[in-house]
mmCIF file of C-alpha atoms in Angstrom:
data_model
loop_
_atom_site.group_PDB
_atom_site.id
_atom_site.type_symbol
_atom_site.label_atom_id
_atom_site.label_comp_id
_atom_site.label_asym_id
_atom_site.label_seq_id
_atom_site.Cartn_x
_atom_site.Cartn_y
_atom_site.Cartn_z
ATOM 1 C CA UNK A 13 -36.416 18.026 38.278
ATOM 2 C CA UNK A 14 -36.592 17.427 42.385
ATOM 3 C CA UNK A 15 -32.363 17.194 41.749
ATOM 4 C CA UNK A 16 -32.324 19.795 39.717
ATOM 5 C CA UNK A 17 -33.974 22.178 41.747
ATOM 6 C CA UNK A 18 -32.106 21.133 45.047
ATOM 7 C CA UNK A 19 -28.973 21.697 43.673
ATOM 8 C CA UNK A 20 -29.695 24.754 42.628
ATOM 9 C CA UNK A 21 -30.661 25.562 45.741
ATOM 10 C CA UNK A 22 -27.646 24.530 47.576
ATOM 11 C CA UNK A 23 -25.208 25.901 44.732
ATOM 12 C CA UNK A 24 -26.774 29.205 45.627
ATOM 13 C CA UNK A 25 -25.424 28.917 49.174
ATOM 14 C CA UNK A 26 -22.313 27.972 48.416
ATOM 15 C CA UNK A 27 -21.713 30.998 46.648
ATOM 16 C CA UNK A 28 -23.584 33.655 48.905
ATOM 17 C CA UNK A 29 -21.615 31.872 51.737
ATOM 18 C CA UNK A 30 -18.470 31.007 50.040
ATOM 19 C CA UNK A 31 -17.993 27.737 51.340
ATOM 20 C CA UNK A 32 -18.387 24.121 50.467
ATOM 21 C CA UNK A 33 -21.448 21.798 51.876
ATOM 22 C CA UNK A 34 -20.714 18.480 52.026
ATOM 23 C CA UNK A 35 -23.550 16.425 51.046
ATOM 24 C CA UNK A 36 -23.262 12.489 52.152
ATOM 25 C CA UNK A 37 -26.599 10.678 50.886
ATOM 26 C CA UNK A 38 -28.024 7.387 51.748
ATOM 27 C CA UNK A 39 -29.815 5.635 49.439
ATOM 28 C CA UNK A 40 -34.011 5.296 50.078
ATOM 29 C CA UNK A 41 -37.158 5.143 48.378
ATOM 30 C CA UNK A 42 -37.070 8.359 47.187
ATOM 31 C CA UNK A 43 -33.572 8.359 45.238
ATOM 32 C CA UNK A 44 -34.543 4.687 43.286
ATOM 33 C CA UNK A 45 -38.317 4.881 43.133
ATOM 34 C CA UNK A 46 -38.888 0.744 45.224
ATOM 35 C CA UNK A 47 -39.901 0.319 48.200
ATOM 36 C CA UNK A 48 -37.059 -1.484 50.586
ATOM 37 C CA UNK A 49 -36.485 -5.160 49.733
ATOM 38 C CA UNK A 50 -38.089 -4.445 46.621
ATOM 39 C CA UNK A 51 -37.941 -7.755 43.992
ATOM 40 C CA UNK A 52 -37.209 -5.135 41.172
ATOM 41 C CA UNK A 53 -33.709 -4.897 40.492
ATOM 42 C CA UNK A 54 -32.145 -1.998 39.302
ATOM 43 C CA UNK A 55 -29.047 -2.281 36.233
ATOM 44 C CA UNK A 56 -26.059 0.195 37.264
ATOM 45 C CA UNK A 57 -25.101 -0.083 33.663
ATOM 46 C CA UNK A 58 -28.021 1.212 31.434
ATOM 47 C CA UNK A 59 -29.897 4.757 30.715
ATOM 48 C CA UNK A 60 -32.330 3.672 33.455
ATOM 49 C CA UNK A 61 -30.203 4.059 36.273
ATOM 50 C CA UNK A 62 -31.563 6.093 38.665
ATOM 51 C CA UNK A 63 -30.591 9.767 39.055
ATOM 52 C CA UNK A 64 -29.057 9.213 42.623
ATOM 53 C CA UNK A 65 -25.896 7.201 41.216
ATOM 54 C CA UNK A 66 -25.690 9.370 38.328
ATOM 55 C CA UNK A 67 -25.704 12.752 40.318
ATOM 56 C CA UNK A 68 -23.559 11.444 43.545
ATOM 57 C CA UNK A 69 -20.785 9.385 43.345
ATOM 58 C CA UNK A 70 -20.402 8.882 47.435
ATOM 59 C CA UNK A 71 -16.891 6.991 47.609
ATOM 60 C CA UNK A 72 -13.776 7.031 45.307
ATOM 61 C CA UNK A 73 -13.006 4.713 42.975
ATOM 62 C CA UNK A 74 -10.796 1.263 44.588
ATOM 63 C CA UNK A 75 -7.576 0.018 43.187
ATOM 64 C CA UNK A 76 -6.724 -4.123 42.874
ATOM 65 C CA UNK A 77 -5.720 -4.270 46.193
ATOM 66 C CA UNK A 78 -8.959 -2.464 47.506
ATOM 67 C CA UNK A 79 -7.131 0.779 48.288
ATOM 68 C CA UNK A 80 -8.902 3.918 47.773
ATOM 69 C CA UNK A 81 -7.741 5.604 44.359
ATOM 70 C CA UNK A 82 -9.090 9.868 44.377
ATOM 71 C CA UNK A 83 -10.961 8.968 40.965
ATOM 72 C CA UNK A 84 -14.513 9.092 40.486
ATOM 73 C CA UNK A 85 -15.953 5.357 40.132
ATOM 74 C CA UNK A 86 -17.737 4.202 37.138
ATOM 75 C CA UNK A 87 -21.943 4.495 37.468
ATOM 76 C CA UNK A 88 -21.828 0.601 37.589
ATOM 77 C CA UNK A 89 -18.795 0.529 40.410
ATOM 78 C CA UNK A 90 -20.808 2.842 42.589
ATOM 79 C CA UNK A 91 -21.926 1.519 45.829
ATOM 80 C CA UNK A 92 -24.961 2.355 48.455
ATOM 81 C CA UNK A 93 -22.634 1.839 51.579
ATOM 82 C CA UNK A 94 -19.777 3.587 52.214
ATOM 83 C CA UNK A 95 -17.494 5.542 54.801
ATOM 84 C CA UNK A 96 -15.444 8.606 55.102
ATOM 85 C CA UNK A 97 -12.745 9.051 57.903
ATOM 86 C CA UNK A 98 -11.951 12.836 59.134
ATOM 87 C CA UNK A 99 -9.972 14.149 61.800
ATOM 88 C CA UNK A 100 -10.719 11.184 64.470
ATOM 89 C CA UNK A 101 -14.532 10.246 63.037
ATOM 90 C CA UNK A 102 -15.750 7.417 60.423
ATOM 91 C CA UNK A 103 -19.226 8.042 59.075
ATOM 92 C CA UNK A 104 -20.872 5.034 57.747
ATOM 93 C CA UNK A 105 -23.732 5.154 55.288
ATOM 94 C CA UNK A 106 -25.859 1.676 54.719
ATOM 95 C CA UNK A 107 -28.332 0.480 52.133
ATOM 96 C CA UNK A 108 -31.032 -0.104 54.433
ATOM 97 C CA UNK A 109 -32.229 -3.192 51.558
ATOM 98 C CA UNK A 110 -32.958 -1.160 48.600
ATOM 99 C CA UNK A 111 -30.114 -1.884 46.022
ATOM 100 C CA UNK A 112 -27.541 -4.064 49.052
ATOM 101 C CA UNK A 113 -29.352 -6.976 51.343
ATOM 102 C CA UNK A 114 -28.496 -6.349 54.779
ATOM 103 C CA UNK A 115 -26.573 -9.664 55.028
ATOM 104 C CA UNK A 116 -23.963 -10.764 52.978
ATOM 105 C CA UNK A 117 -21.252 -8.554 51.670
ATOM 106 C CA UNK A 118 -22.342 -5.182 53.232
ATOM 107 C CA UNK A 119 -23.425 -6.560 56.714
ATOM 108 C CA UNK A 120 -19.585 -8.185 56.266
ATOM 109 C CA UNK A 121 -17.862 -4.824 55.478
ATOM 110 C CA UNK A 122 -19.352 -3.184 57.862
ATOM 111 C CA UNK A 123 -18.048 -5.397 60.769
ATOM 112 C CA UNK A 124 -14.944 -5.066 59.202
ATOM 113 C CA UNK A 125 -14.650 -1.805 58.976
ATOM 114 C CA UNK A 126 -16.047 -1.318 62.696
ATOM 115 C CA UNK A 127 -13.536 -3.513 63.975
ATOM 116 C CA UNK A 128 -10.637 -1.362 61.858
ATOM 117 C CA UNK A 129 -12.202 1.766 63.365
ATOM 118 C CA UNK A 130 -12.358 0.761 66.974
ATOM 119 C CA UNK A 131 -10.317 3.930 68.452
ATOM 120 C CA UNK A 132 -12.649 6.735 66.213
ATOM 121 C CA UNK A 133 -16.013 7.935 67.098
ATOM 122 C CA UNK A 134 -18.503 6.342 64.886
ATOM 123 C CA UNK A 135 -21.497 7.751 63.079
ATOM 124 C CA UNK A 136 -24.122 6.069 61.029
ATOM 125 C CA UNK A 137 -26.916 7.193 58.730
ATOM 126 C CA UNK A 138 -29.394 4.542 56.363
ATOM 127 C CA UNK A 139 -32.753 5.385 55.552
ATOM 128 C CA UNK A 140 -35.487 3.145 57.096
ATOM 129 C CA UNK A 141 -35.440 3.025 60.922
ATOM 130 C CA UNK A 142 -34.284 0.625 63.367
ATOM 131 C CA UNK A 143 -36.487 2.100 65.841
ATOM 132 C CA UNK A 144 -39.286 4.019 64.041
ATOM 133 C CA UNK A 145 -40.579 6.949 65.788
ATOM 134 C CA UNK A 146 -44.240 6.911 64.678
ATOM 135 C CA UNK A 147 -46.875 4.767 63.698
ATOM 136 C CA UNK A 148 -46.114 0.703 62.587
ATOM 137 C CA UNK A 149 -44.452 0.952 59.504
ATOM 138 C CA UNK A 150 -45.426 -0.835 56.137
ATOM 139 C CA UNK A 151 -45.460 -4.932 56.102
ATOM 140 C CA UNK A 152 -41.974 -4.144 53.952
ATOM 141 C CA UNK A 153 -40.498 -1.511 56.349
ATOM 142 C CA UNK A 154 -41.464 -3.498 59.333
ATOM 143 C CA UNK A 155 -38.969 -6.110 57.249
ATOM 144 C CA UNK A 156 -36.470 -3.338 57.087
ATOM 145 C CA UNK A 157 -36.711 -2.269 60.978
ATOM 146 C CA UNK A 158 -36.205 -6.225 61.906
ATOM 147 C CA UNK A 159 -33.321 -6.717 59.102
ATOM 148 C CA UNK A 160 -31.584 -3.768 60.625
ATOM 149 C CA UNK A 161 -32.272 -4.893 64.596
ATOM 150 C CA UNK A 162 -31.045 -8.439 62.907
ATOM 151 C CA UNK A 163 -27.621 -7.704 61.165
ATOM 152 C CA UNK A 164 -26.617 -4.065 62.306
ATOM 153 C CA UNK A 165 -27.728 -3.431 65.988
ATOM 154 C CA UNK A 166 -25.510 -6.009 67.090
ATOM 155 C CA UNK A 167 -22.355 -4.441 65.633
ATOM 156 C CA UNK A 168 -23.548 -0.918 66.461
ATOM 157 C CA UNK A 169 -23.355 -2.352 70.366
ATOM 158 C CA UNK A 170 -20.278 -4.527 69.763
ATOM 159 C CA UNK A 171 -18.367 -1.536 68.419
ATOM 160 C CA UNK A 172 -19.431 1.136 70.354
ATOM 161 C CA UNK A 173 -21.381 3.236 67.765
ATOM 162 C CA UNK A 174 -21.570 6.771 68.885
ATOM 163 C CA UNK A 175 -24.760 7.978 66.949
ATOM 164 C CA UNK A 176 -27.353 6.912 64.236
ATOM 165 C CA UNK A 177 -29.541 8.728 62.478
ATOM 166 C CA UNK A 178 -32.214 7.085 60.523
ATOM 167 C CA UNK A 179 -35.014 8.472 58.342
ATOM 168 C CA UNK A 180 -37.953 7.895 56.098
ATOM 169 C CA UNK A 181 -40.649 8.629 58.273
ATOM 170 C CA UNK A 182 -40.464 12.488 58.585
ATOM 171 C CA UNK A 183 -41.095 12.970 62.001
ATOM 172 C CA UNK A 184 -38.041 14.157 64.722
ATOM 173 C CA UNK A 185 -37.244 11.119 67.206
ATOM 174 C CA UNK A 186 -34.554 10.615 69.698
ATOM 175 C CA UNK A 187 -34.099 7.521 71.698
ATOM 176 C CA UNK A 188 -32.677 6.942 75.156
ATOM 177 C CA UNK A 189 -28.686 5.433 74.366
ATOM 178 C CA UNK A 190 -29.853 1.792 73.822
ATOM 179 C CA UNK A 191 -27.358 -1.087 73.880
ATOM 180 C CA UNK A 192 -29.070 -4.665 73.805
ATOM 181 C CA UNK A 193 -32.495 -3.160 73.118
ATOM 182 C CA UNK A 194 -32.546 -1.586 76.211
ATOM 183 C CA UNK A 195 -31.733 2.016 78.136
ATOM 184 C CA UNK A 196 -27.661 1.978 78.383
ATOM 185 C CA UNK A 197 -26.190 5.144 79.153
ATOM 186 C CA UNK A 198 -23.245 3.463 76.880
ATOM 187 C CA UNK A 199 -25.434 2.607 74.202
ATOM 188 C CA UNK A 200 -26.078 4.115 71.042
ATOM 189 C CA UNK A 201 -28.103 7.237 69.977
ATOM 190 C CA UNK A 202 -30.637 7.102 67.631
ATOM 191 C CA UNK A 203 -31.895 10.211 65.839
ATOM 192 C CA UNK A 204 -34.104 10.569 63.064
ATOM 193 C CA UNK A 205 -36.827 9.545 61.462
ATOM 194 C CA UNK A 206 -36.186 12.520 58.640
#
């Protein structure tokens, strides 16, 4: 009933205010019920898929040629990393290792797409932090944070990332702009951890 409840909630802004609020999710603990790099997998194709990929399909639906068609995907085509492009910005969401591993297809994409995107300003959000801004994290978060350092950081620098913001931990942070793991007023900016 969480959903329920905050949609209600944001429906009744939209029409006290009249306008439309975008809401771009990334996937975490809290939307699939694991813990990141959980063992459990979870089906995209049965009555026990969580309420996340039911409620928000995030991207449209691709064609053969892996051109974006304006059709809502399927529950089962629905993915936990994504973009959107708007007037001269790309926002990324990741699957900080809850239903995508870091390596592999997504970690692949997202190079791609970087490299595609080189003359926008680029945005990221995932859930578990790169850089927490509180106490150690869990054995499997402190997986998560060196995962992310691991496979993203590195293409955050490469490709000039603009800003991150990162979550789970419910606390504010923001870091100095850090490019190589260290204090670069050209780096990156990560905010978060909420």
């Amino acid at each position: 009933h969480a959903w329920d409840n905050f949609l209600s909630m944001i429906d009744t802004l939209i029409v006290s205010s009249n306008r439309l609020i975008p809401i771009v999710l990334a996937v975490g603990n809290h939307e699939v019920g694991l813990n990141s790099l959980s063992e459990t997998n979870i089906s995209l194709s049965t009555s026990e898929t969580p309420l996340y990929f039911q409620f928000f399909p995030q991207h449209f639906k691709k064609d053969d040629k892996g051109k974006s068609v304006a059709e809502v995907p399927e529950i089962s085509e629905r993915r936990t990393y994504f973009n959107h492009i708007f007037s001269g910005v790309v926002f990324y969401t990741l699957d900080s290792g809850f239903i995508s591993t870091f390596q592999g297809y997504q970690s692949r994409w997202l190079n791609e797409s970087l490299s595609n995107n080189r003359n926008l300003l680029k945005f990221v959000q995932y859930h578990n932090p790169s850089f927490s801004g509180c106490t150690l994290p869990s054995n499997l978060a402190r997986t998560s944070n060196v995962q992310s350092l691991m496979f993203w950081n590195n293409l955050f620098d490469k490709y000039n990332v603009t800003t991150v913001y990162e979550h789970h931990n419910h606390v504010l942070k923001r870091t100095w702009r850090i490019k190589g793991y260290t204090e670069n007023s050209n780096g990156t900016l990560y905010l978060g951890d909420g």
